[in-house]
PDB file of N, CA and C in Angstrom:
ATOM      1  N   UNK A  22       9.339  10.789  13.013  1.00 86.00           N
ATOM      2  CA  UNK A  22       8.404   9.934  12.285  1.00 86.00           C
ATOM      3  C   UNK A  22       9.172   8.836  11.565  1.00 86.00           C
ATOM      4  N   UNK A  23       8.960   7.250  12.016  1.00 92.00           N
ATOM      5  CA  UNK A  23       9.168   6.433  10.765  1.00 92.00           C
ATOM      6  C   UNK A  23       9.333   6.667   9.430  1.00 92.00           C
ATOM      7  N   UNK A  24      10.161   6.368   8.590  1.00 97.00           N
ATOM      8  CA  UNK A  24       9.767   6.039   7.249  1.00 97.00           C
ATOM      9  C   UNK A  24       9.457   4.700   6.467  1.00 97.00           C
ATOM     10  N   UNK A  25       9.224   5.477   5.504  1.00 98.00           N
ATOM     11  CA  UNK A  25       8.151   4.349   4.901  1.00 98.00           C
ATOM     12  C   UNK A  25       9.015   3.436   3.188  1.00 98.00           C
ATOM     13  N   UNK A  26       8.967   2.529   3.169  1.00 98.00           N
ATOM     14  CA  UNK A  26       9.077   1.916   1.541  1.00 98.00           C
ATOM     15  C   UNK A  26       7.664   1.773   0.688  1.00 98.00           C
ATOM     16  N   UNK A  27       7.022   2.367  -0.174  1.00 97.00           N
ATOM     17  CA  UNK A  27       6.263   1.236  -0.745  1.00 97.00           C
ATOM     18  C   UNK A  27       6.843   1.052  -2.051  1.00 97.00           C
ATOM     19  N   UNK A  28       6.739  -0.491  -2.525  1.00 97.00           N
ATOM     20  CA  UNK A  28       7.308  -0.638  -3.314  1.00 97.00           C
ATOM     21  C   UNK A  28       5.933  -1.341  -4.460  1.00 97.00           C
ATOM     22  N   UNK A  29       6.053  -0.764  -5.369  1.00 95.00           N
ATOM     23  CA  UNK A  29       5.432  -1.354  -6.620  1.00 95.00           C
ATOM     24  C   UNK A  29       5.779  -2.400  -7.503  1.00 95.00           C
ATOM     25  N   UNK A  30       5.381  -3.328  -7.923  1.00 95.00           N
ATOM     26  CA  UNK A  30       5.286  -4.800  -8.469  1.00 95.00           C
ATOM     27  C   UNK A  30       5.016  -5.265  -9.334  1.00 95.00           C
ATOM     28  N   UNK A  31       5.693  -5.371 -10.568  1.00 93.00           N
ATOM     29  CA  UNK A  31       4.961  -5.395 -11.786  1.00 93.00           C
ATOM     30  C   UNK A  31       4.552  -6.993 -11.660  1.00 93.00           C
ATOM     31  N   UNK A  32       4.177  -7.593 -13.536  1.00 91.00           N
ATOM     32  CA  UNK A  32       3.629  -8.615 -13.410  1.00 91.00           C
ATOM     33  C   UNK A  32       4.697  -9.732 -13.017  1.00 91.00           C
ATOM     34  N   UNK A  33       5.923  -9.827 -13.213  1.00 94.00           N
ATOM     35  CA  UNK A  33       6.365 -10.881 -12.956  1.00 94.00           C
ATOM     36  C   UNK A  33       7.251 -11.157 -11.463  1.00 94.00           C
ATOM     37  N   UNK A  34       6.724 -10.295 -10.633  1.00 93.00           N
ATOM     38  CA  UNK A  34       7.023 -10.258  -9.292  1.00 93.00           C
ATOM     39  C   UNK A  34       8.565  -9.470  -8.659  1.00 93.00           C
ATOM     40  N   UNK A  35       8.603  -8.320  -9.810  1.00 96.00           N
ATOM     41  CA  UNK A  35      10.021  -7.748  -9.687  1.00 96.00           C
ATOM     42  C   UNK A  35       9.694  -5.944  -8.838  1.00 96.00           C
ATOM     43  N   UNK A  36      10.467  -5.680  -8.751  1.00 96.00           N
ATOM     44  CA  UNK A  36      10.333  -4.322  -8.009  1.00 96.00           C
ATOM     45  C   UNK A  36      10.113  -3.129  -9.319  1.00 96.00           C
ATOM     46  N   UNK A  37       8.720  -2.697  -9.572  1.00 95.00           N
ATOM     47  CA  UNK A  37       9.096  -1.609 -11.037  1.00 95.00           C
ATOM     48  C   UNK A  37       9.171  -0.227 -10.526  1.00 95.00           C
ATOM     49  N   UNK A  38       8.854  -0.231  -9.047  1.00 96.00           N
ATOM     50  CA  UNK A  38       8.838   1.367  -8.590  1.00 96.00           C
ATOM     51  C   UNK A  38       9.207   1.506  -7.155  1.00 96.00           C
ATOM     52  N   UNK A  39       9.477   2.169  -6.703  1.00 97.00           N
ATOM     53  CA  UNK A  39       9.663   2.811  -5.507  1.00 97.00           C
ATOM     54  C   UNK A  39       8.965   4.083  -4.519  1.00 97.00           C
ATOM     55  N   UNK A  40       8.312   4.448  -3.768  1.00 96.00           N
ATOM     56  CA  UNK A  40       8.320   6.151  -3.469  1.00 96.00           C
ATOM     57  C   UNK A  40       8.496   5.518  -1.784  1.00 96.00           C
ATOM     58  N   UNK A  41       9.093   6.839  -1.031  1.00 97.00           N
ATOM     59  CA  UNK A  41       9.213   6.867   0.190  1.00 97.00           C
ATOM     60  C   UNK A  41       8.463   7.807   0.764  1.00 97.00           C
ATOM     61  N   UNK A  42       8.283   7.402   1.993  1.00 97.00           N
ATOM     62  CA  UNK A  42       7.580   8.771   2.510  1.00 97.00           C
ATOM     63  C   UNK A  42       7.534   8.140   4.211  1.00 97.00           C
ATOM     64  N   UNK A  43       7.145   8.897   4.924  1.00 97.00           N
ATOM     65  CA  UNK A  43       6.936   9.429   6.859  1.00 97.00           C
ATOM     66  C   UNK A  43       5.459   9.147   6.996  1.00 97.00           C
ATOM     67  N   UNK A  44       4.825   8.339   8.254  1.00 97.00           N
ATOM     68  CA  UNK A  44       4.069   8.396   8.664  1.00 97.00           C
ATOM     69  C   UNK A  44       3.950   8.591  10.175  1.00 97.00           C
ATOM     70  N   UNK A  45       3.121   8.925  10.968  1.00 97.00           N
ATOM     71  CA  UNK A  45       3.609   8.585  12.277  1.00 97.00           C
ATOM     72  C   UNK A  45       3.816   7.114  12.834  1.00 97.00           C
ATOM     73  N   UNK A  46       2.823   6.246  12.485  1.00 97.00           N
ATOM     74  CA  UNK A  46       2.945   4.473  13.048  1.00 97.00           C
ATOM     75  C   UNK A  46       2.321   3.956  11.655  1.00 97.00           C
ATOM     76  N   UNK A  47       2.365   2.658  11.574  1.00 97.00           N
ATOM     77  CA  UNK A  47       1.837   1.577  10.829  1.00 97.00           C
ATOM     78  C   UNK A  47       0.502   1.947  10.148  1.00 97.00           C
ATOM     79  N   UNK A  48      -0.176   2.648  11.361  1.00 97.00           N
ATOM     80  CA  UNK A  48      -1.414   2.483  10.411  1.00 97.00           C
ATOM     81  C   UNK A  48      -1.962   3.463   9.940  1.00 97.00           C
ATOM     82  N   UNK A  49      -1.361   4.564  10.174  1.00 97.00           N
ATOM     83  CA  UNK A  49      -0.885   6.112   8.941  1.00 97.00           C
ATOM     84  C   UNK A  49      -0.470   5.297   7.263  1.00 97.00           C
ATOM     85  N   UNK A  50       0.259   4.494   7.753  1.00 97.00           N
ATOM     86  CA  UNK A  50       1.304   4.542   6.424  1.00 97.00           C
ATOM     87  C   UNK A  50       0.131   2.934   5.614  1.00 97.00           C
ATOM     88  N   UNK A  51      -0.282   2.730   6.687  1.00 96.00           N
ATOM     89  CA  UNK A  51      -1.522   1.393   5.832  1.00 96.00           C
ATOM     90  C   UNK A  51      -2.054   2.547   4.515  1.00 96.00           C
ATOM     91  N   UNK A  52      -2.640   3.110   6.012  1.00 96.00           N
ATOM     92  CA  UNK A  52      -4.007   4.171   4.924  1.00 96.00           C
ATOM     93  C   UNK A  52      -3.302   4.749   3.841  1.00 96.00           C
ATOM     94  N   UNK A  53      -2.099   5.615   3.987  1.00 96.00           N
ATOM     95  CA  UNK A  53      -1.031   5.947   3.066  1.00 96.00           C
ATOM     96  C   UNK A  53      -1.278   4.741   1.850  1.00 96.00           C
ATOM     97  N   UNK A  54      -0.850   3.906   2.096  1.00 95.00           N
ATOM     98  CA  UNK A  54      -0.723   3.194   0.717  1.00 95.00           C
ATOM     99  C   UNK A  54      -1.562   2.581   0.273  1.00 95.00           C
ATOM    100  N   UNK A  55      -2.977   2.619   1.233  1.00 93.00           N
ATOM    101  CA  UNK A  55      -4.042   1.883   0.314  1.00 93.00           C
ATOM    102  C   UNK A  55      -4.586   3.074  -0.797  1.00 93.00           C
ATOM    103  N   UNK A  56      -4.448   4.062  -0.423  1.00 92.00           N
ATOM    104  CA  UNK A  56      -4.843   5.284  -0.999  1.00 92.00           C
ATOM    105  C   UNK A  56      -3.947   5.184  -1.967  1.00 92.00           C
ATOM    106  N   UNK A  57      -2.937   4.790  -2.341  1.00 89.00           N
ATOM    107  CA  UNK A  57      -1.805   4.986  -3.338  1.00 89.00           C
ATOM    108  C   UNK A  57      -2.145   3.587  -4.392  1.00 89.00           C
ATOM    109  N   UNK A  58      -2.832   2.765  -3.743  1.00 84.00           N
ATOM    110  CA  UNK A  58      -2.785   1.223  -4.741  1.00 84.00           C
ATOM    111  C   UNK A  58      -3.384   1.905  -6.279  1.00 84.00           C
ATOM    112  N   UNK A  59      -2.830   0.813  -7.011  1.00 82.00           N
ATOM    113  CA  UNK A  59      -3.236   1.064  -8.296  1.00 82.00           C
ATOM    114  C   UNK A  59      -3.414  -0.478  -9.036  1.00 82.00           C
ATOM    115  N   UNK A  60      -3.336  -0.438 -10.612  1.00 86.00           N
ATOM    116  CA  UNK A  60      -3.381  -2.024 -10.906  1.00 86.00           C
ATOM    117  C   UNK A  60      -2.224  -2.735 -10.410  1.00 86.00           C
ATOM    118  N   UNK A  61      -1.656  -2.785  -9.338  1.00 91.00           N
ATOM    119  CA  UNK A  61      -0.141  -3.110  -9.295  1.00 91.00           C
ATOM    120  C   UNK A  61      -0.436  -3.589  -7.791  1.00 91.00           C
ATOM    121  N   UNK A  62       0.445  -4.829  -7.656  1.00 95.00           N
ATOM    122  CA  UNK A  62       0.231  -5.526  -5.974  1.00 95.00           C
ATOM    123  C   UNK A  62       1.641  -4.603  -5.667  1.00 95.00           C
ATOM    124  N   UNK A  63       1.070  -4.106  -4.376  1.00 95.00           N
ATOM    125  CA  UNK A  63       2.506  -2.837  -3.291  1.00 95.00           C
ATOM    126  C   UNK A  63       3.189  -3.901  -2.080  1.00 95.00           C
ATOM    127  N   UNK A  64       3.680  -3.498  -2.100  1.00 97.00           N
ATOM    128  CA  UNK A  64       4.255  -3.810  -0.588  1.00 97.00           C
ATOM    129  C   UNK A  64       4.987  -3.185   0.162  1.00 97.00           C
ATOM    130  N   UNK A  65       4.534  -2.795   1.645  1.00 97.00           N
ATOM    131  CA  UNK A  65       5.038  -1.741   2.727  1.00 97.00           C
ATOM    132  C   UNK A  65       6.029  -1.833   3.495  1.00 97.00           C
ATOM    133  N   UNK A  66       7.108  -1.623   3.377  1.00 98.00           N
ATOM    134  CA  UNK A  66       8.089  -2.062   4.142  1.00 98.00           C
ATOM    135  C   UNK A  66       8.715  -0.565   5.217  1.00 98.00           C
ATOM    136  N   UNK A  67       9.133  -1.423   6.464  1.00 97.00           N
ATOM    137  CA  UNK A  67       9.306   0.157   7.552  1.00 97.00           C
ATOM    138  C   UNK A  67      10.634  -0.889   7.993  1.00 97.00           C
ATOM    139  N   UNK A  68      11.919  -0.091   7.455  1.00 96.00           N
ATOM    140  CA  UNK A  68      13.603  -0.616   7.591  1.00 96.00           C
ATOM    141  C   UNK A  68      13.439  -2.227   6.983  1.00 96.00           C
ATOM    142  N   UNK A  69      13.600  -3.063   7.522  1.00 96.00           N
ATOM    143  CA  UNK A  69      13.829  -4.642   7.320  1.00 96.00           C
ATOM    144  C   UNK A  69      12.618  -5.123   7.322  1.00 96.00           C
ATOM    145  N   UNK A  70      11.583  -4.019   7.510  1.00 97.00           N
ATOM    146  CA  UNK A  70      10.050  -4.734   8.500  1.00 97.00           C
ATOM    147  C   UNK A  70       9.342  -4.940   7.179  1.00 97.00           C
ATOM    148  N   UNK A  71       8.598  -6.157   6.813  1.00 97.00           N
ATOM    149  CA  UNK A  71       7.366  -5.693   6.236  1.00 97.00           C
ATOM    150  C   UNK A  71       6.647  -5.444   6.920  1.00 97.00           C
ATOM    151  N   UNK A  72       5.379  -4.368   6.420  1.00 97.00           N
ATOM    152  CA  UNK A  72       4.013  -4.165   7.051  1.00 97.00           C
ATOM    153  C   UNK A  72       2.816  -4.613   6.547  1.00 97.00           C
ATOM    154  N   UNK A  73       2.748  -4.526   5.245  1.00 96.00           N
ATOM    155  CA  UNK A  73       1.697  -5.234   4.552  1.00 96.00           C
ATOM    156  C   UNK A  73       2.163  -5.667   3.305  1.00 96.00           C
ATOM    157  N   UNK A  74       1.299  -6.428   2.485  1.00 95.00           N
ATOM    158  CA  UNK A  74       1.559  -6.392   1.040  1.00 95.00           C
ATOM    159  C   UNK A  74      -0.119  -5.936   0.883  1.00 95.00           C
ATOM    160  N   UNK A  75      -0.252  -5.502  -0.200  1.00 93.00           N
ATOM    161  CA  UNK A  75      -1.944  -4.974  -0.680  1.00 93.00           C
ATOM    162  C   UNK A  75      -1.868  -5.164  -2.097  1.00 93.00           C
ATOM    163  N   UNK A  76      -2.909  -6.189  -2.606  1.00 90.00           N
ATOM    164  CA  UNK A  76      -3.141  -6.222  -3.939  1.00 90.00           C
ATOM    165  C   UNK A  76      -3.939  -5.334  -4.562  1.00 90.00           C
ATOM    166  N   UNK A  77      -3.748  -5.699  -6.084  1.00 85.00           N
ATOM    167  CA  UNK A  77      -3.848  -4.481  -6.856  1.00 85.00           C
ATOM    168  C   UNK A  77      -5.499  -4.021  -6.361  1.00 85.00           C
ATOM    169  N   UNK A  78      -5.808  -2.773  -6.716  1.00 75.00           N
ATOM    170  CA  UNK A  78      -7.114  -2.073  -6.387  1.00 75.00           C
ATOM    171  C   UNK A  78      -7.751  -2.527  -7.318  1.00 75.00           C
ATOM    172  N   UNK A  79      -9.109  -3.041  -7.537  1.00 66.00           N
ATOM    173  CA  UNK A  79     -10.099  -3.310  -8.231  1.00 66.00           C
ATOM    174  C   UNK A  79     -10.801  -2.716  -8.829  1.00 66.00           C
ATOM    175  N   UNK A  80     -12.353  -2.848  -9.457  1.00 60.00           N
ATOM    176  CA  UNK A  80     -13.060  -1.517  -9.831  1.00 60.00           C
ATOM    177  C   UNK A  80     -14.016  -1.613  -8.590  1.00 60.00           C
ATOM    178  N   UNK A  81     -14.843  -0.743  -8.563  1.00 50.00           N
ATOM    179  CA  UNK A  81     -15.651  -0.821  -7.415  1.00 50.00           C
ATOM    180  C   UNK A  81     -16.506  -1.642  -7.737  1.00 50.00           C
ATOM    181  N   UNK A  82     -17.003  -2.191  -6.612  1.00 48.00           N
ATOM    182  CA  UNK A  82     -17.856  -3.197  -6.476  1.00 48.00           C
ATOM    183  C   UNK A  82     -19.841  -2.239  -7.294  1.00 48.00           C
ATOM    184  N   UNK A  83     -20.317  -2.428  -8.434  1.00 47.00           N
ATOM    185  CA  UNK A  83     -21.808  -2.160  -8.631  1.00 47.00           C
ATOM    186  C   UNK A  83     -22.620  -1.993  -7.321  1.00 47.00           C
ATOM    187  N   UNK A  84     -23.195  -1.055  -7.208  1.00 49.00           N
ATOM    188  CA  UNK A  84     -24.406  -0.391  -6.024  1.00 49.00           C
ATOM    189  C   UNK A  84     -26.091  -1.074  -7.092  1.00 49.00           C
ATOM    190  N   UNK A  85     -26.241  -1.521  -6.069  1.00 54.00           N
ATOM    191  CA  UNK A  85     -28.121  -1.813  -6.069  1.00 54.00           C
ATOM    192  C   UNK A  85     -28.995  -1.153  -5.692  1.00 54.00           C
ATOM    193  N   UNK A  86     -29.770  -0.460  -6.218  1.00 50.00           N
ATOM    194  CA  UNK A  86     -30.818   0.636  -6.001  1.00 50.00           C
ATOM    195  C   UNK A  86     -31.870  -0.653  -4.754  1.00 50.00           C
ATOM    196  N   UNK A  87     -32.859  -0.124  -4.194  1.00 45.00           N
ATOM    197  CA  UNK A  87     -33.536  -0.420  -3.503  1.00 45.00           C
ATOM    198  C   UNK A  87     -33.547  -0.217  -1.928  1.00 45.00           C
ATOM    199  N   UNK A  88     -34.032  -1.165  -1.440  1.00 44.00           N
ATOM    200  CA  UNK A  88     -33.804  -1.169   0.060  1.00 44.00           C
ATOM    201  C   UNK A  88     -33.026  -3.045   0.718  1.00 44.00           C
ATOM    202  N   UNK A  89     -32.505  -3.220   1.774  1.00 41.00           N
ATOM    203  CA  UNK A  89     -32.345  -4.177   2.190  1.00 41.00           C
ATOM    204  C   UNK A  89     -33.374  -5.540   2.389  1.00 41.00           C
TER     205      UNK A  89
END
């Protein structure tokens, strides 16, 4: 299995965290780190590769009662 970088980002565009981890391909390790976002923009790196960057997670978007 690949491994994985994601790296965490504070506000002034510096590296404030690290965790590693194995996925099988790219888009294991997407889902992997969208599941991991927090207030903090990530970015996925696999060896030299980037894979994504993903900004920070939001609140959820308000639900509307009714019908379409």
């Amino acid at each position: 299995m690949p491994s994985y970088r994601l790296y965490f980002i504070d506000p002034d565009g510096a590296i404030d965290s690290v965790e590693e981890f194995s996925a099988r391909d790219d888009v294991e390790a997407v889902r992997i780190s969208r599941d991991a976002r927090s207030g903090q923009p990530l970015e996925l790196w696999c060896r030299a590769r980037i894979v994504e960057t993903l900004a920070p997670a939001g609140p959820a978007p308000a639900r509307r009662g009714g019908h379409c």
